[in-house]
Short mmCIF file of N, CA and C in Angstrom, two decimals:
data_model
loop_
_atom_site.label_atom_id
_atom_site.label_comp_id
_atom_site.label_asym_id
_atom_site.label_seq_id
_atom_site.Cartn_x
_atom_site.Cartn_y
_atom_site.Cartn_z
N VAL A 986 34.52 -49.37 33.79
CA VAL A 986 35.92 -49.73 33.63
C VAL A 986 36.61 -48.69 32.74
N GLN A 987 37.77 -48.25 33.19
CA GLN A 987 38.57 -47.34 32.37
C GLN A 987 40.03 -47.77 32.43
N LEU A 988 40.64 -47.86 31.26
CA LEU A 988 42.06 -48.18 31.13
C LEU A 988 42.70 -47.06 30.31
N VAL A 989 43.72 -46.40 30.87
CA VAL A 989 44.34 -45.27 30.20
C VAL A 989 45.84 -45.52 30.08
N GLU A 990 46.29 -45.72 28.84
CA GLU A 990 47.71 -45.94 28.58
C GLU A 990 48.43 -44.62 28.37
N SER A 991 49.72 -44.63 28.71
CA SER A 991 50.58 -43.48 28.46
C SER A 991 52.02 -43.96 28.37
N GLY A 992 52.89 -43.05 27.91
CA GLY A 992 54.31 -43.36 27.89
C GLY A 992 54.88 -43.69 26.54
N GLY A 993 54.05 -43.75 25.51
CA GLY A 993 54.56 -44.03 24.18
C GLY A 993 55.33 -42.86 23.61
N GLY A 994 55.94 -43.08 22.46
CA GLY A 994 56.69 -42.01 21.81
C GLY A 994 57.60 -42.54 20.74
N LEU A 995 58.50 -41.67 20.29
CA LEU A 995 59.48 -42.03 19.27
C LEU A 995 60.81 -42.33 19.95
N VAL A 996 61.40 -43.46 19.63
CA VAL A 996 62.66 -43.86 20.24
C VAL A 996 63.54 -44.50 19.17
N GLN A 997 64.84 -44.35 19.33
CA GLN A 997 65.77 -44.96 18.38
C GLN A 997 65.92 -46.44 18.66
N PRO A 998 66.28 -47.21 17.65
CA PRO A 998 66.56 -48.64 17.89
C PRO A 998 67.58 -48.82 19.00
N GLY A 999 67.31 -49.80 19.86
CA GLY A 999 68.16 -50.02 21.02
C GLY A 999 67.75 -49.25 22.25
N GLY A 1000 66.82 -48.34 22.09
CA GLY A 1000 66.38 -47.51 23.20
C GLY A 1000 65.33 -48.19 24.07
N SER A 1001 64.85 -47.44 25.05
CA SER A 1001 63.88 -47.96 26.01
C SER A 1001 62.70 -47.02 26.17
N LEU A 1002 61.57 -47.60 26.53
CA LEU A 1002 60.38 -46.85 26.91
C LEU A 1002 59.67 -47.61 28.02
N ARG A 1003 58.93 -46.87 28.84
CA ARG A 1003 58.12 -47.50 29.87
C ARG A 1003 56.68 -47.04 29.68
N LEU A 1004 55.82 -47.99 29.36
CA LEU A 1004 54.40 -47.70 29.20
C LEU A 1004 53.67 -47.90 30.53
N SER A 1005 52.67 -47.09 30.75
CA SER A 1005 51.83 -47.21 31.95
C SER A 1005 50.38 -47.40 31.54
N CYS A 1006 49.65 -48.11 32.37
CA CYS A 1006 48.21 -48.27 32.20
C CYS A 1006 47.56 -48.02 33.55
N ALA A 1007 46.82 -46.92 33.63
CA ALA A 1007 46.10 -46.58 34.85
C ALA A 1007 44.69 -47.15 34.75
N ALA A 1008 44.32 -47.97 35.72
CA ALA A 1008 43.04 -48.67 35.69
C ALA A 1008 42.10 -48.12 36.76
N SER A 1009 40.82 -48.12 36.44
CA SER A 1009 39.81 -47.69 37.42
C SER A 1009 38.48 -48.33 37.09
N GLY A 1010 37.60 -48.35 38.08
CA GLY A 1010 36.25 -48.84 37.86
C GLY A 1010 36.03 -50.32 38.08
N PHE A 1011 37.05 -51.00 38.58
CA PHE A 1011 36.92 -52.42 38.88
C PHE A 1011 37.95 -52.79 39.94
N ALA A 1012 37.82 -53.99 40.46
CA ALA A 1012 38.73 -54.46 41.52
C ALA A 1012 40.04 -54.91 40.91
N PHE A 1013 40.88 -53.95 40.63
CA PHE A 1013 42.12 -54.17 39.88
C PHE A 1013 42.96 -55.30 40.47
N SER A 1014 43.08 -55.35 41.75
CA SER A 1014 43.98 -56.31 42.39
C SER A 1014 43.55 -57.76 42.24
N THR A 1015 42.36 -57.99 41.72
CA THR A 1015 41.87 -59.36 41.59
C THR A 1015 41.94 -59.89 40.17
N TYR A 1016 42.46 -59.09 39.24
CA TYR A 1016 42.44 -59.47 37.83
C TYR A 1016 43.83 -59.57 37.21
N THR A 1017 44.00 -60.62 36.38
CA THR A 1017 45.11 -60.67 35.45
C THR A 1017 44.98 -59.52 34.45
N MET A 1018 46.11 -58.99 34.03
CA MET A 1018 46.13 -57.92 33.03
C MET A 1018 47.07 -58.29 31.89
N ASN A 1019 46.76 -57.77 30.71
CA ASN A 1019 47.56 -58.03 29.51
C ASN A 1019 48.00 -56.73 28.86
N TRP A 1020 49.10 -56.82 28.11
CA TRP A 1020 49.45 -55.83 27.11
C TRP A 1020 49.38 -56.50 25.74
N TYR A 1021 48.81 -55.78 24.78
CA TYR A 1021 48.76 -56.18 23.38
C TYR A 1021 49.37 -55.06 22.55
N ARG A 1022 49.62 -55.37 21.28
CA ARG A 1022 50.06 -54.33 20.35
C ARG A 1022 49.49 -54.62 18.97
N GLN A 1023 49.38 -53.55 18.18
CA GLN A 1023 48.91 -53.68 16.80
C GLN A 1023 49.77 -52.82 15.91
N ALA A 1024 50.51 -53.47 15.04
CA ALA A 1024 51.35 -52.77 14.07
C ALA A 1024 50.52 -52.38 12.86
N PRO A 1025 50.97 -51.39 12.10
CA PRO A 1025 50.22 -50.96 10.92
C PRO A 1025 49.95 -52.12 9.97
N GLY A 1026 48.69 -52.29 9.60
CA GLY A 1026 48.33 -53.32 8.64
C GLY A 1026 48.30 -54.73 9.18
N LYS A 1027 48.47 -54.89 10.51
CA LYS A 1027 48.49 -56.22 11.10
C LYS A 1027 47.42 -56.35 12.18
N GLY A 1028 47.17 -57.58 12.59
CA GLY A 1028 46.21 -57.82 13.65
C GLY A 1028 46.79 -57.52 15.02
N ARG A 1029 45.92 -57.50 16.01
CA ARG A 1029 46.37 -57.24 17.38
C ARG A 1029 47.09 -58.47 17.92
N GLU A 1030 48.26 -58.23 18.53
CA GLU A 1030 49.15 -59.30 18.98
C GLU A 1030 49.31 -59.22 20.50
N TRP A 1031 49.15 -60.34 21.16
CA TRP A 1031 49.39 -60.38 22.59
C TRP A 1031 50.89 -60.22 22.88
N VAL A 1032 51.22 -59.42 23.89
CA VAL A 1032 52.62 -59.13 24.21
C VAL A 1032 53.03 -59.72 25.56
N ALA A 1033 52.22 -59.46 26.60
CA ALA A 1033 52.63 -59.88 27.94
C ALA A 1033 51.41 -59.97 28.84
N ARG A 1034 51.54 -60.80 29.90
CA ARG A 1034 50.46 -61.00 30.87
C ARG A 1034 51.05 -61.02 32.27
N ILE A 1035 50.28 -60.50 33.22
CA ILE A 1035 50.69 -60.57 34.62
C ILE A 1035 49.48 -60.98 35.45
N THR A 1036 49.69 -61.92 36.36
CA THR A 1036 48.59 -62.38 37.20
C THR A 1036 48.23 -61.34 38.25
N SER A 1037 47.14 -61.57 38.95
CA SER A 1037 46.57 -60.55 39.83
C SER A 1037 47.54 -60.07 40.91
N THR A 1038 48.30 -61.00 41.46
CA THR A 1038 49.25 -60.63 42.51
C THR A 1038 50.60 -60.19 41.97
N GLY A 1039 50.79 -60.36 40.68
CA GLY A 1039 52.10 -60.09 40.09
C GLY A 1039 53.07 -61.24 40.23
N GLY A 1040 52.59 -62.35 40.76
CA GLY A 1040 53.48 -63.46 41.02
C GLY A 1040 53.94 -64.22 39.79
N SER A 1041 53.18 -64.12 38.72
CA SER A 1041 53.55 -64.82 37.49
C SER A 1041 53.43 -63.87 36.31
N THR A 1042 54.38 -63.96 35.40
CA THR A 1042 54.37 -63.15 34.19
C THR A 1042 54.64 -64.04 32.99
N TYR A 1043 54.13 -63.64 31.86
CA TYR A 1043 54.25 -64.42 30.62
C TYR A 1043 54.50 -63.44 29.48
N TYR A 1044 55.28 -63.90 28.48
CA TYR A 1044 55.67 -63.03 27.38
C TYR A 1044 55.58 -63.75 26.05
N ALA A 1045 55.27 -62.98 25.02
CA ALA A 1045 55.40 -63.48 23.66
C ALA A 1045 56.87 -63.70 23.36
N ASP A 1046 57.14 -64.70 22.53
CA ASP A 1046 58.53 -65.01 22.20
C ASP A 1046 59.24 -63.81 21.59
N SER A 1047 58.51 -62.98 20.87
CA SER A 1047 59.11 -61.85 20.17
C SER A 1047 59.65 -60.77 21.12
N VAL A 1048 59.20 -60.78 22.38
CA VAL A 1048 59.63 -59.74 23.32
C VAL A 1048 60.33 -60.32 24.55
N LYS A 1049 60.36 -61.63 24.67
CA LYS A 1049 60.94 -62.27 25.85
C LYS A 1049 62.41 -61.85 26.02
N GLY A 1050 62.77 -61.47 27.23
CA GLY A 1050 64.13 -61.03 27.51
C GLY A 1050 64.37 -59.55 27.27
N ARG A 1051 63.42 -58.87 26.63
CA ARG A 1051 63.56 -57.43 26.36
C ARG A 1051 62.49 -56.61 27.09
N PHE A 1052 61.30 -57.16 27.24
CA PHE A 1052 60.19 -56.46 27.88
C PHE A 1052 59.92 -57.05 29.26
N THR A 1053 59.45 -56.20 30.17
CA THR A 1053 59.08 -56.64 31.51
C THR A 1053 57.74 -56.03 31.90
N ILE A 1054 56.78 -56.87 32.26
CA ILE A 1054 55.50 -56.40 32.74
C ILE A 1054 55.52 -56.42 34.27
N SER A 1055 54.91 -55.39 34.87
CA SER A 1055 54.85 -55.31 36.33
C SER A 1055 53.58 -54.56 36.72
N ARG A 1056 53.25 -54.59 38.00
CA ARG A 1056 52.04 -53.91 38.46
C ARG A 1056 52.22 -53.48 39.91
N ASP A 1057 51.41 -52.47 40.27
CA ASP A 1057 51.31 -52.02 41.65
C ASP A 1057 49.83 -51.95 41.98
N ASN A 1058 49.35 -52.89 42.76
CA ASN A 1058 47.91 -52.95 43.04
C ASN A 1058 47.46 -51.80 43.94
N ALA A 1059 48.36 -51.20 44.67
CA ALA A 1059 48.01 -50.03 45.49
C ALA A 1059 47.78 -48.80 44.61
N LYS A 1060 48.40 -48.79 43.44
CA LYS A 1060 48.27 -47.65 42.52
C LYS A 1060 47.36 -47.96 41.34
N ASN A 1061 46.80 -49.18 41.30
CA ASN A 1061 45.92 -49.58 40.18
C ASN A 1061 46.61 -49.34 38.84
N THR A 1062 47.87 -49.72 38.75
CA THR A 1062 48.65 -49.44 37.55
C THR A 1062 49.43 -50.68 37.13
N VAL A 1063 49.50 -50.88 35.83
CA VAL A 1063 50.35 -51.92 35.25
C VAL A 1063 51.30 -51.23 34.27
N TRP A 1064 52.54 -51.70 34.25
CA TRP A 1064 53.57 -51.09 33.39
C TRP A 1064 54.12 -52.12 32.40
N LEU A 1065 54.69 -51.62 31.33
CA LEU A 1065 55.45 -52.44 30.40
C LEU A 1065 56.77 -51.72 30.14
N GLN A 1066 57.84 -52.26 30.71
CA GLN A 1066 59.18 -51.73 30.48
C GLN A 1066 59.72 -52.39 29.22
N MET A 1067 60.08 -51.58 28.24
CA MET A 1067 60.53 -52.09 26.95
C MET A 1067 61.97 -51.64 26.72
N ASN A 1068 62.87 -52.60 26.64
CA ASN A 1068 64.28 -52.33 26.41
C ASN A 1068 64.72 -52.92 25.07
N SER A 1069 65.87 -52.48 24.61
CA SER A 1069 66.43 -53.00 23.35
C SER A 1069 65.39 -52.98 22.23
N LEU A 1070 64.74 -51.86 22.09
CA LEU A 1070 63.64 -51.76 21.13
C LEU A 1070 64.14 -51.89 19.70
N LYS A 1071 63.29 -52.52 18.89
CA LYS A 1071 63.60 -52.76 17.48
C LYS A 1071 62.54 -52.08 16.62
N PRO A 1072 62.85 -51.79 15.37
CA PRO A 1072 61.84 -51.19 14.49
C PRO A 1072 60.56 -52.03 14.42
N GLU A 1073 60.69 -53.33 14.51
CA GLU A 1073 59.50 -54.19 14.44
C GLU A 1073 58.63 -54.13 15.70
N ASP A 1074 59.09 -53.41 16.72
CA ASP A 1074 58.25 -53.18 17.90
C ASP A 1074 57.30 -51.99 17.69
N THR A 1075 57.46 -51.30 16.58
CA THR A 1075 56.58 -50.17 16.28
C THR A 1075 55.13 -50.63 16.19
N ALA A 1076 54.27 -50.01 16.99
CA ALA A 1076 52.87 -50.43 17.06
C ALA A 1076 52.13 -49.50 18.02
N VAL A 1077 50.81 -49.63 18.01
CA VAL A 1077 50.00 -49.06 19.08
C VAL A 1077 49.89 -50.13 20.16
N TYR A 1078 50.20 -49.75 21.39
CA TYR A 1078 50.20 -50.68 22.51
C TYR A 1078 48.94 -50.45 23.36
N TYR A 1079 48.29 -51.56 23.69
CA TYR A 1079 47.01 -51.51 24.40
C TYR A 1079 47.09 -52.29 25.71
N CYS A 1080 46.49 -51.73 26.71
CA CYS A 1080 46.26 -52.41 27.97
C CYS A 1080 44.93 -53.16 27.86
N ASN A 1081 44.87 -54.35 28.44
CA ASN A 1081 43.68 -55.19 28.30
C ASN A 1081 43.28 -55.84 29.62
N LEU A 1082 41.99 -55.74 29.94
CA LEU A 1082 41.40 -56.47 31.05
C LEU A 1082 40.62 -57.64 30.46
N PRO A 1083 41.12 -58.85 30.66
CA PRO A 1083 40.55 -60.00 29.96
C PRO A 1083 39.36 -60.62 30.69
N THR A 1084 38.26 -59.90 30.75
CA THR A 1084 37.02 -60.46 31.28
C THR A 1084 36.14 -60.88 30.09
N SER A 1085 34.94 -61.32 30.37
CA SER A 1085 34.02 -61.72 29.29
C SER A 1085 33.75 -60.55 28.33
N GLN A 1086 33.85 -59.31 28.82
CA GLN A 1086 33.64 -58.14 27.95
C GLN A 1086 34.94 -57.62 27.38
N ASN A 1087 36.07 -58.14 27.85
CA ASN A 1087 37.36 -57.85 27.24
C ASN A 1087 37.60 -56.35 27.02
N TYR A 1088 37.90 -55.63 28.08
CA TYR A 1088 38.06 -54.18 28.02
C TYR A 1088 39.44 -53.80 27.49
N TRP A 1089 39.47 -52.66 26.76
CA TRP A 1089 40.70 -52.14 26.16
C TRP A 1089 40.85 -50.66 26.49
N GLY A 1090 42.09 -50.21 26.56
CA GLY A 1090 42.36 -48.80 26.61
C GLY A 1090 42.35 -48.21 25.22
N GLN A 1091 42.69 -46.91 25.12
CA GLN A 1091 42.69 -46.23 23.83
C GLN A 1091 43.98 -46.47 23.06
N GLY A 1092 44.98 -46.97 23.74
CA GLY A 1092 46.26 -47.26 23.10
C GLY A 1092 47.25 -46.11 23.18
N THR A 1093 48.52 -46.45 23.08
CA THR A 1093 49.60 -45.46 23.03
C THR A 1093 50.57 -45.87 21.93
N GLN A 1094 50.95 -44.90 21.11
CA GLN A 1094 51.79 -45.19 19.94
C GLN A 1094 53.26 -45.29 20.35
N VAL A 1095 53.90 -46.36 19.90
CA VAL A 1095 55.34 -46.54 20.06
C VAL A 1095 55.94 -46.64 18.67
N THR A 1096 56.89 -45.76 18.38
CA THR A 1096 57.58 -45.76 17.10
C THR A 1096 59.07 -45.90 17.34
N VAL A 1097 59.64 -46.95 16.75
CA VAL A 1097 61.08 -47.20 16.89
C VAL A 1097 61.72 -46.96 15.53
N SER A 1098 62.49 -45.88 15.45
CA SER A 1098 63.06 -45.48 14.18
C SER A 1098 64.26 -44.58 14.41
N SER A 1099 65.22 -44.68 13.49
CA SER A 1099 66.38 -43.80 13.56
C SER A 1099 66.15 -42.56 12.69
#
């Protein structure tokens, strides 16, 4: 299993970023996928979930209405579109495959600052 995140960077408050997670080594289209984040000095926080077909999505209250999770099973990719970013969204963002072994990517840094 390999999960590779990309798309992070420095953005001003109110700006947008789109994170990508390229997945390989497993039957991507059959699994729910998650995004998590970890801010400096804090624990890892669940952000969003998408079911295998993309038919259902779920969000943490802190990002609801601002972030959108999506996937393309033909491309083995899951995205996190982040709009109206706030300084408190600053964190390392991780893609997660929630199996019994709970696989993680290496993370991508998102910094929201003026």
